[in-house]
Structures are given as C-alpha cells and as structure tokens.
PDB file of C-alpha atoms in Angstrom:
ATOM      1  CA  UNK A   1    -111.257 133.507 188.116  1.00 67.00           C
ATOM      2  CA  UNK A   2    -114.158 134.608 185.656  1.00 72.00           C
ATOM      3  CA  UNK A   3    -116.537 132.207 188.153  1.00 71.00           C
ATOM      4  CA  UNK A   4    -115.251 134.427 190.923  1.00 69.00           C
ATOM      5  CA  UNK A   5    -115.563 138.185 189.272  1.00 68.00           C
ATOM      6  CA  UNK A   6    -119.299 136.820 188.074  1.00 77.00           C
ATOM      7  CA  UNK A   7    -120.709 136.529 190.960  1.00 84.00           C
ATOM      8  CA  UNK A   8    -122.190 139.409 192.777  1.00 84.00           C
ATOM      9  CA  UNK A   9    -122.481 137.753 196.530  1.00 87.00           C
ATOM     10  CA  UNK A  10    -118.951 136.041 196.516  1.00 90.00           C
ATOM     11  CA  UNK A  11    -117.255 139.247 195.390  1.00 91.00           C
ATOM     12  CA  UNK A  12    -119.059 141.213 198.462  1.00 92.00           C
ATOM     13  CA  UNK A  13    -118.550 138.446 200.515  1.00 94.00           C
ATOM     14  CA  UNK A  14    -114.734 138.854 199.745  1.00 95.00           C
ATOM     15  CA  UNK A  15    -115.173 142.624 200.046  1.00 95.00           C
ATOM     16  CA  UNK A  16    -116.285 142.528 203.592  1.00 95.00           C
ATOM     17  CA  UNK A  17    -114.438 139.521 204.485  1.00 97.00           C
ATOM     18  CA  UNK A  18    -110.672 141.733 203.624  1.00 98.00           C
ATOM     19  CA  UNK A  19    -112.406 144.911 205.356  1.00 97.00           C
ATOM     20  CA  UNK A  20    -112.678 143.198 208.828  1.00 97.00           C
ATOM     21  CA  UNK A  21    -109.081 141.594 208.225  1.00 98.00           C
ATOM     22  CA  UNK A  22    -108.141 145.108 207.816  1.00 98.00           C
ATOM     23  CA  UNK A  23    -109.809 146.191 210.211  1.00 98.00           C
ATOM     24  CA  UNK A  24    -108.542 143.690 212.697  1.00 98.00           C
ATOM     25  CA  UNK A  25    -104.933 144.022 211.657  1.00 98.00           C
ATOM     26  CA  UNK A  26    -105.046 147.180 212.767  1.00 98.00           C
ATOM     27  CA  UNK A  27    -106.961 146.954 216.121  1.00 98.00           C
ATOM     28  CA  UNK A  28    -104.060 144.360 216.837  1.00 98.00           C
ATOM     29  CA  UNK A  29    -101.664 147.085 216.050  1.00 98.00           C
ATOM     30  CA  UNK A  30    -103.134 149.621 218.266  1.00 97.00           C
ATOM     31  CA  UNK A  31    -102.768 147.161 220.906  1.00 97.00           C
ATOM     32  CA  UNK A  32     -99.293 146.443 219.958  1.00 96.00           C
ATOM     33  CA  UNK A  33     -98.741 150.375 220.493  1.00 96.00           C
ATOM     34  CA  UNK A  34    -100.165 150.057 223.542  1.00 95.00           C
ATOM     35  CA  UNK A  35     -98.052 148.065 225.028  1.00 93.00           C
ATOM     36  CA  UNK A  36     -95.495 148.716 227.442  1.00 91.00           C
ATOM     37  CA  UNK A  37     -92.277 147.773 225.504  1.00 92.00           C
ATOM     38  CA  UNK A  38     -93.423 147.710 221.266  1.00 93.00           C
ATOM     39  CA  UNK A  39     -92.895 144.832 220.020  1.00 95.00           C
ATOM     40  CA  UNK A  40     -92.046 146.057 216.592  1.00 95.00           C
ATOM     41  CA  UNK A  41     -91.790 142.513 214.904  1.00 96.00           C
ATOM     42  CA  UNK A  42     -95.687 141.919 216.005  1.00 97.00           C
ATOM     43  CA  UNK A  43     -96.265 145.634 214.703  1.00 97.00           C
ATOM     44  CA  UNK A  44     -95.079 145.434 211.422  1.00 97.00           C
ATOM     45  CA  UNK A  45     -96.835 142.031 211.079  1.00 98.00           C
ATOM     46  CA  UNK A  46     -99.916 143.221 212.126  1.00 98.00           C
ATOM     47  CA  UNK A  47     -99.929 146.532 210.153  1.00 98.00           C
ATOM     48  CA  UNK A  48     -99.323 144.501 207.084  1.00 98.00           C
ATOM     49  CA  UNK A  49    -101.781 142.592 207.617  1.00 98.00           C
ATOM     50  CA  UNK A  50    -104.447 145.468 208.085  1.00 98.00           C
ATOM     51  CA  UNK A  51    -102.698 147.079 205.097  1.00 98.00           C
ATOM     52  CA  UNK A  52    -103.236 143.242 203.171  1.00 98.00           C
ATOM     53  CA  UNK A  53    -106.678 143.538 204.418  1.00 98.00           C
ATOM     54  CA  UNK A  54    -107.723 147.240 203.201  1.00 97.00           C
ATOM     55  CA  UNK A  55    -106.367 147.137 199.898  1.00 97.00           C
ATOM     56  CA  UNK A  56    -108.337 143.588 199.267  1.00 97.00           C
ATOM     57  CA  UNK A  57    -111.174 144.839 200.089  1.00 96.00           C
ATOM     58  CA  UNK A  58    -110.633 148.268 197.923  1.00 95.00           C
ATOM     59  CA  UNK A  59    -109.803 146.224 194.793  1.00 95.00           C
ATOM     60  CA  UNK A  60    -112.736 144.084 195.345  1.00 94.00           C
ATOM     61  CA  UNK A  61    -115.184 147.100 196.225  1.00 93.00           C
ATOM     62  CA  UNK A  62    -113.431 148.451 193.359  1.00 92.00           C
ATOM     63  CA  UNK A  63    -114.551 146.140 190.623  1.00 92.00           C
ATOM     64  CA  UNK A  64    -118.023 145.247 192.483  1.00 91.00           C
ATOM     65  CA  UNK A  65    -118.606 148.789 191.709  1.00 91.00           C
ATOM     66  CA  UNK A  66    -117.563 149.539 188.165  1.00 91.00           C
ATOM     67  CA  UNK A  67    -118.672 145.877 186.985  1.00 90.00           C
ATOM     68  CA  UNK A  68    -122.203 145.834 189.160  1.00 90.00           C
ATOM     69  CA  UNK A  69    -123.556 148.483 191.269  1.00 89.00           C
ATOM     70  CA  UNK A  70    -123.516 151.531 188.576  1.00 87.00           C
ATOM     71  CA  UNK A  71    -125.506 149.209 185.974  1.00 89.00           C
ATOM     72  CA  UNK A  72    -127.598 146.917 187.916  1.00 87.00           C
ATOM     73  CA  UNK A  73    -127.941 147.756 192.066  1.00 89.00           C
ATOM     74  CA  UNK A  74    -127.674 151.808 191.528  1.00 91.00           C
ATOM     75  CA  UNK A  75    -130.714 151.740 189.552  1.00 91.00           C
ATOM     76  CA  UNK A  76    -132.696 149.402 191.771  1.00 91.00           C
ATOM     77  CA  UNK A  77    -132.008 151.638 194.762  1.00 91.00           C
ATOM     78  CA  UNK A  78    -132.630 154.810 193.147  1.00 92.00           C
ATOM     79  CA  UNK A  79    -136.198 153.902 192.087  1.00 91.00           C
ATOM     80  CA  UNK A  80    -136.859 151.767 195.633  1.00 88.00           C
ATOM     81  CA  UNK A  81    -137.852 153.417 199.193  1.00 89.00           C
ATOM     82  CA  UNK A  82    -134.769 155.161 200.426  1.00 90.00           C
ATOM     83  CA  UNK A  83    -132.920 156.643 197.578  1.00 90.00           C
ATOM     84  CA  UNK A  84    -131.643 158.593 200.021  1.00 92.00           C
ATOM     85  CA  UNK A  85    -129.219 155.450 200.584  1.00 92.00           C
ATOM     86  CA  UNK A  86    -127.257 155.934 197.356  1.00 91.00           C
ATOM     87  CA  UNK A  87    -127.439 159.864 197.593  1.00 91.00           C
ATOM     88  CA  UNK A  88    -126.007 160.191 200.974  1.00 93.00           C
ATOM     89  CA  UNK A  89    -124.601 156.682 202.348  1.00 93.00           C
ATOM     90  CA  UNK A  90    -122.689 155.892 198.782  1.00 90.00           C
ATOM     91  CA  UNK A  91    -121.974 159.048 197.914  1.00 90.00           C
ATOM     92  CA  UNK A  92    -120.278 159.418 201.021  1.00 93.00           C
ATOM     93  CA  UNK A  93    -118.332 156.406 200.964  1.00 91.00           C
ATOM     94  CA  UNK A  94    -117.246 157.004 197.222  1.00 87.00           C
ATOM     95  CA  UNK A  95    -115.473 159.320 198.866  1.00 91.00           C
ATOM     96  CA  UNK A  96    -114.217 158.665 202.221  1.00 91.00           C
ATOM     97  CA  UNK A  97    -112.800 154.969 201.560  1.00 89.00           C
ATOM     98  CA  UNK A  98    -110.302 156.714 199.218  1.00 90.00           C
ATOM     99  CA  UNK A  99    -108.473 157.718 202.594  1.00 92.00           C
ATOM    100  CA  UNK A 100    -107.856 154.354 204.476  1.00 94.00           C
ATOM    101  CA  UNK A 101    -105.223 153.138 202.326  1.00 95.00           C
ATOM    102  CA  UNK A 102    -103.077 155.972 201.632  1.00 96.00           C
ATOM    103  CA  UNK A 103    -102.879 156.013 205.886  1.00 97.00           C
ATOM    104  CA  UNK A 104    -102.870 152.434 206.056  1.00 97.00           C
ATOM    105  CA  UNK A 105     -99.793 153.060 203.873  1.00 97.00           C
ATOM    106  CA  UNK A 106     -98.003 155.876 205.629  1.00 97.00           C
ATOM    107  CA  UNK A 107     -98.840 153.874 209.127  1.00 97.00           C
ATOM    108  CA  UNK A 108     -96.405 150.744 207.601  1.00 97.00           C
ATOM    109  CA  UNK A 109     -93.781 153.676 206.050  1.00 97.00           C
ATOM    110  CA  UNK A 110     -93.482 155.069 209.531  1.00 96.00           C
ATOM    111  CA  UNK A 111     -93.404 151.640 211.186  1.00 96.00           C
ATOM    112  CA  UNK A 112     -90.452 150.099 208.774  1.00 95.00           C
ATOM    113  CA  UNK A 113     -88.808 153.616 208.831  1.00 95.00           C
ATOM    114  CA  UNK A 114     -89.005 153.883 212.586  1.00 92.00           C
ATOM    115  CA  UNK A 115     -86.235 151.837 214.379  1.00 89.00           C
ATOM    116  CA  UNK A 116     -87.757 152.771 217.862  1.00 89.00           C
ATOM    117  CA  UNK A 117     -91.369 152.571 217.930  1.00 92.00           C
ATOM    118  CA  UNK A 118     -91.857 154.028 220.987  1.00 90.00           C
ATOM    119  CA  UNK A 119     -90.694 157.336 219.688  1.00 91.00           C
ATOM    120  CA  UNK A 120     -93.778 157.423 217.170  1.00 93.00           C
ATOM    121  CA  UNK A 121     -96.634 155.172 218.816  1.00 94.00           C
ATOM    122  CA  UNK A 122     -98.376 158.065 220.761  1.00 94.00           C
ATOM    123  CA  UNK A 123     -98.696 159.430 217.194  1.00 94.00           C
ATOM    124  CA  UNK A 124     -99.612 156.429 215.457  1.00 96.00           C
ATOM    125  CA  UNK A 125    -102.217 155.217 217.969  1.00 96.00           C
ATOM    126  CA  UNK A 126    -104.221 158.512 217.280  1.00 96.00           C
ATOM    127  CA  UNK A 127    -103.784 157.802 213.312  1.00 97.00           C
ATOM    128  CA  UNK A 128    -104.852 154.531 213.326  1.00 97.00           C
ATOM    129  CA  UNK A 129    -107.912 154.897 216.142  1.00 97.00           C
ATOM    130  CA  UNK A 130    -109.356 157.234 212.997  1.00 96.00           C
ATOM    131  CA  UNK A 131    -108.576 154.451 210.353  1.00 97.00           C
ATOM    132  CA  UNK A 132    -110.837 152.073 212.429  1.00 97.00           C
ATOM    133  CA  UNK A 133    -113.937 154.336 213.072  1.00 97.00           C
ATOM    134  CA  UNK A 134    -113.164 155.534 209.334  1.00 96.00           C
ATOM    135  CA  UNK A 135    -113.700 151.840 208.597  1.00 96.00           C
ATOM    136  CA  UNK A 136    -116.737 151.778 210.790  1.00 96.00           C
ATOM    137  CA  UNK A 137    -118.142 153.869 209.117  1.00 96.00           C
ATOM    138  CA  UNK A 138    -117.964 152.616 205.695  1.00 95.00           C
ATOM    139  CA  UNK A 139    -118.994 149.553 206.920  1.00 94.00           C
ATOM    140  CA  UNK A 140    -122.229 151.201 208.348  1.00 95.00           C
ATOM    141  CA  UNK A 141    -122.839 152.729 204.843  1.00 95.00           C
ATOM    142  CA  UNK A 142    -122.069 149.504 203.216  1.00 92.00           C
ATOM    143  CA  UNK A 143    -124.715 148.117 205.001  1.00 93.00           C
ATOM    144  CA  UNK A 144    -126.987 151.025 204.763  1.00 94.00           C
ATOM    145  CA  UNK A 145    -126.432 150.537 200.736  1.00 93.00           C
ATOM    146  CA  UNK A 146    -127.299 146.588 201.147  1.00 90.00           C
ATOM    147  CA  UNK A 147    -130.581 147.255 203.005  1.00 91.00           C
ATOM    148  CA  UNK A 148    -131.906 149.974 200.400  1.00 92.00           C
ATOM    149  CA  UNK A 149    -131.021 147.643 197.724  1.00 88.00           C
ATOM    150  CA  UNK A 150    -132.582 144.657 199.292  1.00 86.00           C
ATOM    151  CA  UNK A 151    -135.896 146.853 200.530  1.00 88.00           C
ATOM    152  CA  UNK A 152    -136.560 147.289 196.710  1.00 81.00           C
ATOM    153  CA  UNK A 153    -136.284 144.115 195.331  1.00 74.00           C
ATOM    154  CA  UNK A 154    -138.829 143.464 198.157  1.00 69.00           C
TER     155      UNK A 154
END
C-alpha cells in the first residue's frame, strides 16, 4: 500500500480512473430512468456503482491533495505561466467536488427508498444530468491544473 500512496502518477491515475467509473455509473442510470418501464434492479446497480466510483476518486483526490499538491505541485504552478490555474481552476474545484457525493448519496437513498421508480425518475434524471456536467467540469479543471503544472516544469 505505501508503494501505491508514494507515487504521484498512480494515485492520479486512480483518481481519474474512479471519476469516469462514476461518471459512467451514472450516465447508465440516467438511461435506466429513461427507459420506458425502470428497471430498478439495473438502477440501483448502476447508481452504486457511480456512487463506488465518486467516492474513490474523492478519497484518492483527497490524499493526492493533502500528501502532494499543497507541498510540491501548488508551488510549481504558482511560480509557472498561468497561476491563474490554481487561483481559479483549483480553487474552484476545492469547492465544487464537495457536492457530487452528498447527491450521489441522496440519488441511491431515493432509489432504495423508492419502491416505484417511475414515481421519482423525472426528478432524478434532472439531479443526476447536473452530477455529470458537475463532473465535467471538475474534470476540465483537473486538467486545466495538470497543464499549468506541466507548462512549468517545462
């Protein structure tokens, strides 16, 4: 585990790798609510997944940033060509990521709570179309944050 935590590209490889499963777990689910007839079985599987996904990639972003980006990447950034990256892009996402799993949560609460789905999905859909471009989005700043620190170690 310590070979895992010590190394900077795995961890954001992991990090990114649980953000699209979470991201994809829920895209299936917001097809599953657009079905026809909800297959609520499929639903719950999927939105667990997402939810699997999302929190993953949280704890991993998690300690990425309180091990690594405050002491070494921060810095780099900061003193390269688009500090702008870390003042707006991170600063942004320091704050907006703390959403998707408290949804991602009360999406799987209302799905397990629910015994006919296709009393809430017209609700749901809307909720989680906003997780997705939420997670969009972050990703976008993630990767705004990755080219600023890669333009200055350049």
């Amino acid at each position: 585990m310590d070979w895992l935590l010590a190394n900077r590209p795995v961890l954001i490889g992991l990090h990114l790798g649980f953000a699209i499963i979470g991201i994809d777990g829920f895209l299936w689910l917001l097809g599953e609510l657009f079905a026809s007839e909800v297959n609520a079985r499929r639903a719950r599987l999927a939105g667990m997944i997402g939810l699997v996904g999302f929190v993953g990639s949280w704890l991993l972003g998690g300690y990425y940033y309180l091990h690594y980006y405050g002491t070494l990447v921060k810095p780099e950034i900061l003193a390269g060509s688009a500090p702008w990256a870390h003042a707006v892009a991170m600063e942004a996402k320091e704050h907006i990521f703390l959403f998707l799993v408290p949804m991602a949560i009360a999406v799987m609460a209302s799905l397990f709570a629910t015994p006919d789905l296709a009393s809430i999905k017209h609700s749901l859909r809307r909720v989680i179309a906003a997780m997705v471009v939420i997670a969009f989005t972050i990703g976008a700043m993630g990767y705004i944050i990755s080219a600023a620190a890669r333009w200055a170690t350049t």
